[in-house]
PDB file of C-alpha atoms and ligand atoms in Angstrom:
ATOM      1  CA  MET A   1     205.773  -7.405  94.045  1.00 71.00           C
ATOM      2  CA  ASN A   2     203.870  -4.183  93.523  1.00 93.00           C
ATOM      3  CA  ILE A   3     200.853  -4.892  91.291  1.00 96.00           C
ATOM      4  CA  LEU A   4     201.615  -1.992  88.945  1.00 97.00           C
ATOM      5  CA  ASN A   5     205.121  -3.354  88.372  1.00 96.00           C
ATOM      6  CA  LEU A   6     203.623  -6.741  87.537  1.00 96.00           C
ATOM      7  CA  ILE A   7     201.160  -5.206  85.078  1.00 97.00           C
ATOM      8  CA  ASN A   8     203.912  -3.099  83.572  1.00 96.00           C
ATOM      9  CA  LYS A   9     205.900  -6.246  82.802  1.00 95.00           C
ATOM     10  CA  THR A  10     203.314  -7.652  80.379  1.00 96.00           C
ATOM     11  CA  ARG A  11     201.513  -4.363  79.615  1.00 97.00           C
ATOM     12  CA  LEU A  12     198.259  -6.320  79.461  1.00 98.00           C
ATOM     13  CA  LEU A  13     195.428  -6.218  81.960  1.00 98.00           C
ATOM     14  CA  PRO A  14     192.870  -8.893  81.118  1.00 98.00           C
ATOM     15  CA  LEU A  15     189.446  -8.368  82.604  1.00 98.00           C
ATOM     16  CA  THR A  16     186.335 -10.445  82.613  1.00 96.00           C
ATOM     17  CA  THR A  17     183.065 -11.136  84.392  1.00 94.00           C
ATOM     18  CA  LEU A  18     182.864 -14.580  85.956  1.00 95.00           C
ATOM     19  CA  THR A  19     179.601 -16.215  86.879  1.00 93.00           C
ATOM     20  CA  SER A  20     180.627 -19.779  87.598  1.00 95.00           C
ATOM     21  CA  ARG A  21     182.882 -21.055  90.377  1.00 96.00           C
ATOM     22  CA  GLU A  22     184.181 -23.894  88.224  1.00 97.00           C
ATOM     23  CA  ASP A  23     185.674 -21.429  85.711  1.00 97.00           C
ATOM     24  CA  VAL A  24     188.130 -20.021  88.246  1.00 97.00           C
ATOM     25  CA  GLU A  25     190.627 -22.894  88.192  1.00 98.00           C
ATOM     26  CA  PRO A  26     191.038 -23.232  84.386  1.00 98.00           C
ATOM     27  CA  LEU A  27     191.267 -19.457  84.117  1.00 98.00           C
ATOM     28  CA  CYS A  28     193.989 -19.239  86.770  1.00 98.00           C
ATOM     29  CA  ASP A  29     195.896 -22.059  85.041  1.00 98.00           C
ATOM     30  CA  ILE A  30     195.817 -20.172  81.741  1.00 97.00           C
ATOM     31  CA  LEU A  31     196.980 -16.941  83.377  1.00 98.00           C
ATOM     32  CA  LEU A  32     199.878 -18.664  85.112  1.00 97.00           C
ATOM     33  CA  ASP A  33     200.874 -20.464  81.896  1.00 96.00           C
ATOM     34  CA  ALA A  34     200.902 -17.102  80.123  1.00 96.00           C
ATOM     35  CA  SER A  35     202.984 -15.538  82.917  1.00 96.00           C
ATOM     36  CA  ILE A  36     200.200 -13.057  83.619  1.00 97.00           C
ATOM     37  CA  PRO A  37     199.728 -13.696  87.339  1.00 97.00           C
ATOM     38  CA  TYR A  38     196.789 -11.340  87.814  1.00 98.00           C
ATOM     39  CA  ILE A  39     193.315 -10.589  86.499  1.00 98.00           C
ATOM     40  CA  GLU A  40     190.567  -8.008  86.909  1.00 98.00           C
ATOM     41  CA  ILE A  41     187.194  -9.538  87.685  1.00 97.00           C
ATOM     42  CA  THR A  42     184.396  -7.039  87.196  1.00 97.00           C
ATOM     43  CA  LEU A  43     181.484  -6.758  89.596  1.00 94.00           C
ATOM     44  CA  ARG A  44     178.775  -6.651  86.975  1.00 90.00           C
ATOM     45  CA  ASP A  45     176.800  -9.730  87.841  1.00 88.00           C
ATOM     46  CA  GLN A  46     175.308 -10.672  91.186  1.00 88.00           C
ATOM     47  CA  ARG A  47     176.675 -14.208  90.763  1.00 90.00           C
ATOM     48  CA  THR A  48     180.254 -12.885  90.720  1.00 91.00           C
ATOM     49  CA  LEU A  49     179.929 -11.843  94.365  1.00 89.00           C
ATOM     50  CA  GLU A  50     179.249 -15.420  95.352  1.00 90.00           C
ATOM     51  CA  ILE A  51     182.245 -16.966  93.616  1.00 93.00           C
ATOM     52  CA  ILE A  52     185.189 -14.587  93.929  1.00 95.00           C
ATOM     53  CA  ASP A  53     186.323 -16.238  97.163  1.00 95.00           C
ATOM     54  CA  GLU A  54     187.278 -19.222  94.952  1.00 96.00           C
ATOM     55  CA  PHE A  55     190.391 -17.244  93.978  1.00 97.00           C
ATOM     56  CA  LYS A  56     191.706 -17.783  97.530  1.00 97.00           C
ATOM     57  CA  LYS A  57     192.620 -21.293  96.359  1.00 97.00           C
ATOM     58  CA  PHE A  58     195.024 -19.740  93.837  1.00 97.00           C
ATOM     59  CA  PRO A  59     197.362 -17.563  95.865  1.00 97.00           C
ATOM     60  CA  ASP A  60     199.751 -17.121  92.930  1.00 97.00           C
ATOM     61  CA  ILE A  61     197.102 -15.063  91.142  1.00 98.00           C
ATOM     62  CA  HIS A  62     196.728 -11.445  92.213  1.00 98.00           C
ATOM     63  CA  LEU A  63     193.004 -10.837  92.150  1.00 98.00           C
ATOM     64  CA  GLY A  64     191.842  -7.425  91.006  1.00 98.00           C
ATOM     65  CA  ILE A  65     188.230  -6.446  91.506  1.00 98.00           C
ATOM     66  CA  GLY A  66     186.847  -4.009  88.968  1.00 98.00           C
ATOM     67  CA  THR A  67     183.730  -1.917  88.449  1.00 97.00           C
ATOM     68  CA  ILE A  68     184.076  -0.857  92.091  1.00 98.00           C
ATOM     69  CA  ARG A  69     181.414   1.809  92.609  1.00 97.00           C
ATOM     70  CA  THR A  70     180.547   1.610  96.314  1.00 97.00           C
ATOM     71  CA  ILE A  71     182.121   1.219  99.734  1.00 98.00           C
ATOM     72  CA  GLU A  72     180.327  -2.119  99.962  1.00 96.00           C
ATOM     73  CA  HIS A  73     182.099  -3.308  96.808  1.00 97.00           C
ATOM     74  CA  ILE A  74     185.429  -2.559  98.495  1.00 98.00           C
ATOM     75  CA  ASP A  75     184.376  -4.543 101.558  1.00 97.00           C
ATOM     76  CA  ILE A  76     183.401  -7.468  99.317  1.00 96.00           C
ATOM     77  CA  ALA A  77     186.755  -7.256  97.540  1.00 97.00           C
ATOM     78  CA  ALA A  78     188.573  -7.158 100.889  1.00 97.00           C
ATOM     79  CA  GLU A  79     186.684 -10.277 102.003  1.00 96.00           C
ATOM     80  CA  ALA A  80     187.889 -12.019  98.846  1.00 96.00           C
ATOM     81  CA  ASP A  81     191.512 -11.007  99.662  1.00 97.00           C
ATOM     82  CA  ALA A  82     191.690  -8.846  96.531  1.00 98.00           C
ATOM     83  CA  SER A  83     195.159  -7.550  95.679  1.00 98.00           C
ATOM     84  CA  PHE A  84     193.943  -4.473  93.858  1.00 98.00           C
ATOM     85  CA  LEU A  85     190.813  -2.492  93.023  1.00 98.00           C
ATOM     86  CA  ILE A  86     189.746  -0.699  89.872  1.00 98.00           C
ATOM     87  CA  THR A  87     187.044   1.939  89.689  1.00 98.00           C
ATOM     88  CA  PRO A  88     185.405   3.245  86.501  1.00 98.00           C
ATOM     89  CA  GLY A  89     185.553   6.816  87.850  1.00 98.00           C
ATOM     90  CA  PHE A  90     187.268   8.785  90.603  1.00 98.00           C
ATOM     91  CA  SER A  91     185.765   9.128  94.075  1.00 97.00           C
ATOM     92  CA  GLU A  92     187.606  10.436  97.103  1.00 97.00           C
ATOM     93  CA  SER A  93     185.516   8.374  99.522  1.00 98.00           C
ATOM     94  CA  LEU A  94     186.260   5.185  97.598  1.00 98.00           C
ATOM     95  CA  ALA A  95     189.950   6.087  97.563  1.00 98.00           C
ATOM     96  CA  ASN A  96     189.878   6.673 101.336  1.00 98.00           C
ATOM     97  CA  HIS A  97     188.107   3.396 101.992  1.00 98.00           C
ATOM     98  CA  ALA A  98     190.555   1.450  99.813  1.00 98.00           C
ATOM     99  CA  ALA A  99     193.407   3.031 101.792  1.00 98.00           C
ATOM    100  CA  LEU A 100     191.682   2.072 105.040  1.00 98.00           C
ATOM    101  CA  LYS A 101     191.476  -1.517 103.827  1.00 98.00           C
ATOM    102  CA  ASN A 102     195.068  -1.268 102.635  1.00 98.00           C
ATOM    103  CA  ILE A 103     194.263  -2.369  99.079  1.00 98.00           C
ATOM    104  CA  PRO A 104     195.947  -0.599  96.153  1.00 98.00           C
ATOM    105  CA  MET A 105     193.503   1.100  93.815  1.00 98.00           C
ATOM    106  CA  ILE A 106     193.613   2.150  90.188  1.00 98.00           C
ATOM    107  CA  PRO A 107     190.961   4.855  89.846  1.00 98.00           C
ATOM    108  CA  GLY A 108     189.251   5.558  86.561  1.00 98.00           C
ATOM    109  CA  VAL A 109     189.369   8.989  84.957  1.00 98.00           C
ATOM    110  CA  GLN A 110     188.408  10.601  81.716  1.00 98.00           C
ATOM    111  CA  THR A 111     188.804  14.385  82.038  1.00 98.00           C
ATOM    112  CA  PRO A 112     191.632  16.720  83.140  1.00 98.00           C
ATOM    113  CA  SER A 113     189.671  17.674  86.291  1.00 98.00           C
ATOM    114  CA  GLU A 114     189.357  14.034  87.285  1.00 98.00           C
ATOM    115  CA  ILE A 115     193.054  13.467  86.659  1.00 98.00           C
ATOM    116  CA  ILE A 116     193.948  16.417  88.896  1.00 98.00           C
ATOM    117  CA  LYS A 117     191.637  15.182  91.666  1.00 98.00           C
ATOM    118  CA  ALA A 118     193.002  11.637  91.502  1.00 98.00           C
ATOM    119  CA  ASN A 119     196.566  12.928  91.466  1.00 98.00           C
ATOM    120  CA  GLU A 120     195.867  15.178  94.471  1.00 98.00           C
ATOM    121  CA  ALA A 121     194.647  12.053  96.271  1.00 97.00           C
ATOM    122  CA  GLY A 122     198.025  10.431  95.637  1.00 97.00           C
ATOM    123  CA  PHE A 123     197.396   8.388  92.484  1.00 98.00           C
ATOM    124  CA  SER A 124     199.744   8.576  89.529  1.00 98.00           C
ATOM    125  CA  THR A 125     198.578   5.511  87.585  1.00 98.00           C
ATOM    126  CA  LEU A 126     195.009   5.841  86.378  1.00 98.00           C
ATOM    127  CA  LYS A 127     192.572   3.865  84.301  1.00 98.00           C
ATOM    128  CA  PHE A 128     191.531   5.930  81.270  1.00 98.00           C
ATOM    129  CA  PHE A 129     187.909   4.969  80.681  1.00 98.00           C
ATOM    130  CA  PRO A 130     186.068   4.530  78.375  1.00 98.00           C
ATOM    131  CA  ALA A 131     189.195   4.877  76.256  1.00 98.00           C
ATOM    132  CA  GLU A 132     187.942   4.667  72.696  1.00 98.00           C
ATOM    133  CA  LEU A 133     184.813   6.738  73.345  1.00 98.00           C
ATOM    134  CA  SER A 134     186.844   9.409  75.153  1.00 98.00           C
ATOM    135  CA  GLY A 135     189.239  10.263  72.373  1.00 98.00           C
ATOM    136  CA  GLY A 136     191.505   7.235  72.631  1.00 98.00           C
ATOM    137  CA  VAL A 137     195.099   7.571  71.500  1.00 98.00           C
ATOM    138  CA  SER A 138     194.843  11.250  70.476  1.00 98.00           C
ATOM    139  CA  ARG A 139     193.520  12.311  73.853  1.00 98.00           C
ATOM    140  CA  LEU A 140     196.199  10.366  75.725  1.00 98.00           C
ATOM    141  CA  ASN A 141     198.778  11.876  73.432  1.00 98.00           C
ATOM    142  CA  THR A 142     197.562  15.337  74.456  1.00 98.00           C
ATOM    143  CA  TYR A 143     197.679  14.358  78.138  1.00 98.00           C
ATOM    144  CA  LYS A 144     201.387  13.506  77.770  1.00 97.00           C
ATOM    145  CA  SER A 145     202.606  17.082  77.978  1.00 96.00           C
ATOM    146  CA  VAL A 146     199.857  18.276  80.345  1.00 98.00           C
ATOM    147  CA  PHE A 147     200.284  15.433  82.851  1.00 98.00           C
ATOM    148  CA  PRO A 148     203.860  14.216  82.320  1.00 98.00           C
ATOM    149  CA  ASP A 149     203.919  12.314  85.623  1.00 97.00           C
ATOM    150  CA  ILE A 150     200.739  10.335  85.049  1.00 98.00           C
ATOM    151  CA  LYS A 151     200.587   6.848  83.555  1.00 98.00           C
ATOM    152  CA  PHE A 152     197.360   5.512  82.102  1.00 98.00           C
ATOM    153  CA  ILE A 153     195.753   2.138  81.614  1.00 98.00           C
ATOM    154  CA  PRO A 154     193.317   2.764  78.769  1.00 98.00           C
ATOM    155  CA  THR A 155     190.304   0.466  78.953  1.00 98.00           C
ATOM    156  CA  GLY A 156     187.059   0.317  77.021  1.00 98.00           C
ATOM    157  CA  GLY A 157     187.135  -0.559  73.347  1.00 98.00           C
ATOM    158  CA  ILE A 158     190.675  -1.959  73.345  1.00 98.00           C
ATOM    159  CA  THR A 159     191.068  -4.653  70.700  1.00 97.00           C
ATOM    160  CA  TYR A 160     193.887  -6.741  69.273  1.00 96.00           C
ATOM    161  CA  GLU A 161     193.965  -4.303  66.342  1.00 97.00           C
ATOM    162  CA  ASN A 162     194.342  -1.050  68.313  1.00 98.00           C
ATOM    163  CA  THR A 163     196.514  -2.364  71.174  1.00 98.00           C
ATOM    164  CA  LEU A 164     199.841  -1.362  69.660  1.00 97.00           C
ATOM    165  CA  SER A 165     198.787   2.225  68.965  1.00 98.00           C
ATOM    166  CA  TYR A 166     198.062   2.658  72.693  1.00 98.00           C
ATOM    167  CA  LEU A 167     201.190   0.865  73.865  1.00 98.00           C
ATOM    168  CA  ALA A 168     203.322   3.074  71.609  1.00 97.00           C
ATOM    169  CA  LEU A 169     202.522   6.001  73.931  1.00 98.00           C
ATOM    170  CA  ASP A 170     205.020   6.363  76.733  1.00 97.00           C
ATOM    171  CA  ASN A 171     202.315   7.500  79.163  1.00 98.00           C
ATOM    172  CA  VAL A 172     200.502   4.173  78.738  1.00 98.00           C
ATOM    173  CA  LEU A 173     201.481   1.592  81.334  1.00 98.00           C
ATOM    174  CA  ALA A 174     199.287  -1.168  79.926  1.00 98.00           C
ATOM    175  CA  VAL A 175     195.998  -1.727  78.140  1.00 98.00           C
ATOM    176  CA  GLY A 176     192.965  -3.221  79.880  1.00 98.00           C
ATOM    177  CA  ALA A 177     190.658  -5.350  77.776  1.00 98.00           C
ATOM    178  CA  SER A 178     187.894  -7.881  78.054  1.00 97.00           C
ATOM    179  CA  ALA A 179     188.849  -8.914  74.508  1.00 97.00           C
ATOM    180  CA  LEU A 180     191.859 -10.719  76.004  1.00 96.00           C
ATOM    181  CA  ILE A 181     189.560 -13.182  77.759  1.00 96.00           C
ATOM    182  CA  PRO A 182     186.193 -12.923  76.020  1.00 94.00           C
ATOM    183  CA  SER A 183     183.308 -13.943  78.251  1.00 92.00           C
ATOM    184  CA  ASP A 184     181.612 -15.890  75.451  1.00 94.00           C
ATOM    185  CA  LEU A 185     184.690 -18.123  75.329  1.00 96.00           C
ATOM    186  CA  ILE A 186     184.461 -18.580  79.097  1.00 96.00           C
ATOM    187  CA  GLN A 187     180.765 -19.470  78.751  1.00 94.00           C
ATOM    188  CA  SER A 188     181.611 -22.081  76.130  1.00 96.00           C
ATOM    189  CA  LYS A 189     184.614 -23.222  78.205  1.00 97.00           C
ATOM    190  CA  SER A 190     186.900 -22.749  75.198  1.00 97.00           C
ATOM    191  CA  TRP A 191     190.033 -22.709  77.346  1.00 97.00           C
ATOM    192  CA  GLU A 192     192.428 -23.563  74.536  1.00 97.00           C
ATOM    193  CA  GLU A 193     191.081 -20.685  72.459  1.00 97.00           C
ATOM    194  CA  ILE A 194     191.461 -18.266  75.364  1.00 97.00           C
ATOM    195  CA  LYS A 195     195.007 -19.467  75.896  1.00 96.00           C
ATOM    196  CA  ASN A 196     195.813 -18.892  72.219  1.00 96.00           C
ATOM    197  CA  LYS A 197     194.307 -15.402  72.323  1.00 95.00           C
ATOM    198  CA  LEU A 198     196.443 -14.415  75.302  1.00 95.00           C
ATOM    199  CA  GLU A 199     199.569 -15.853  73.682  1.00 95.00           C
ATOM    200  CA  LYS A 200     198.787 -14.015  70.439  1.00 95.00           C
ATOM    201  CA  SER A 201     198.500 -10.702  72.289  1.00 96.00           C
ATOM    202  CA  LYS A 202     201.704 -11.342  74.212  1.00 95.00           C
ATOM    203  CA  GLU A 203     203.454 -12.070  70.935  1.00 94.00           C
ATOM    204  CA  LEU A 204     202.013  -8.909  69.372  1.00 95.00           C
ATOM    205  CA  ILE A 205     203.477  -6.680  72.030  1.00 93.00           C
ATOM    206  CA  SER A 206     206.730  -8.555  72.559  1.00 90.00           C
ATOM    207  CA  ASN A 207     208.551  -6.261  70.126  1.00 71.00           C
ATOM    208  CA  CYS A 208     207.122  -2.949  71.257  1.00 72.00           C
TER     209      CYS A 208
HETATM  210  C1  LIG B 301     185.767  -2.124  81.876  1.00 80.09           C
HETATM  211  O1  LIG B 301     185.006  -2.725  82.614  1.00 80.09           O
HETATM  212  O2  LIG B 301     186.825  -1.650  82.258  1.00 80.09           O
HETATM  213  C2  LIG B 301     185.393  -1.949  80.436  1.00 80.09           C
HETATM  214  O3  LIG B 301     184.022  -2.017  80.256  1.00 80.09           O
HETATM  215  C3  LIG B 301     186.041  -2.933  79.563  1.00 80.09           C
HETATM  216  O4  LIG B 301     185.822  -2.546  78.262  1.00 80.09           O
HETATM  217  P1  LIG B 301     186.000  -3.575  77.082  1.00 80.09           P
HETATM  218  O5  LIG B 301     184.967  -4.648  77.299  1.00 80.09           O
HETATM  219  O6  LIG B 301     185.744  -2.779  75.835  1.00 80.09           O
HETATM  220  O7  LIG B 301     187.389  -4.138  77.141  1.00 80.09           O
END
């Protein structure tokens, strides 16, 4: 299934930075239990590069690689059999390279000019980043009439408390948040707590 359709089903895009190979299996188990068969792993730590191939053991999880800033990052993601890529900003050369590697990409944007450029390059679902610092819900609300064909995945500052205000907008496909799988809970291997957090968020949005 198309990754955007999958994300649209739960309207949640959990993201985290992993530094330990042994955390991949419990994390994948939690995601599958929660019926969220995908995750964004950010490339923010050198150690992540060495462990993302571990996801190959869990083919039911669609691996997204985030914080893609270079062509090399895309090559690393391709090596890890990534199902999708997420960039913090828009770059035509990154978009071209992702297309060459045949990996769907969700480019990041903030401004109208970036949205137009990304749309010209063929993208109609965009990460809105950093969401809270860039005007959050009010800015996306303004974008509704200006860019009626664009869907956004706001990310950056999304919390349990503000999730519903974003999801109430019909130009929001899903919210992206590290708060869904906090890295301190991964560090402390608090798997049950992570599971409860994900379930709580799913419950929160089940009526919206
Ligand atoms: C990202 O990598 O997309 C953001 O930094 C995530 O922001 P958050 O930690 O506030 O969810």
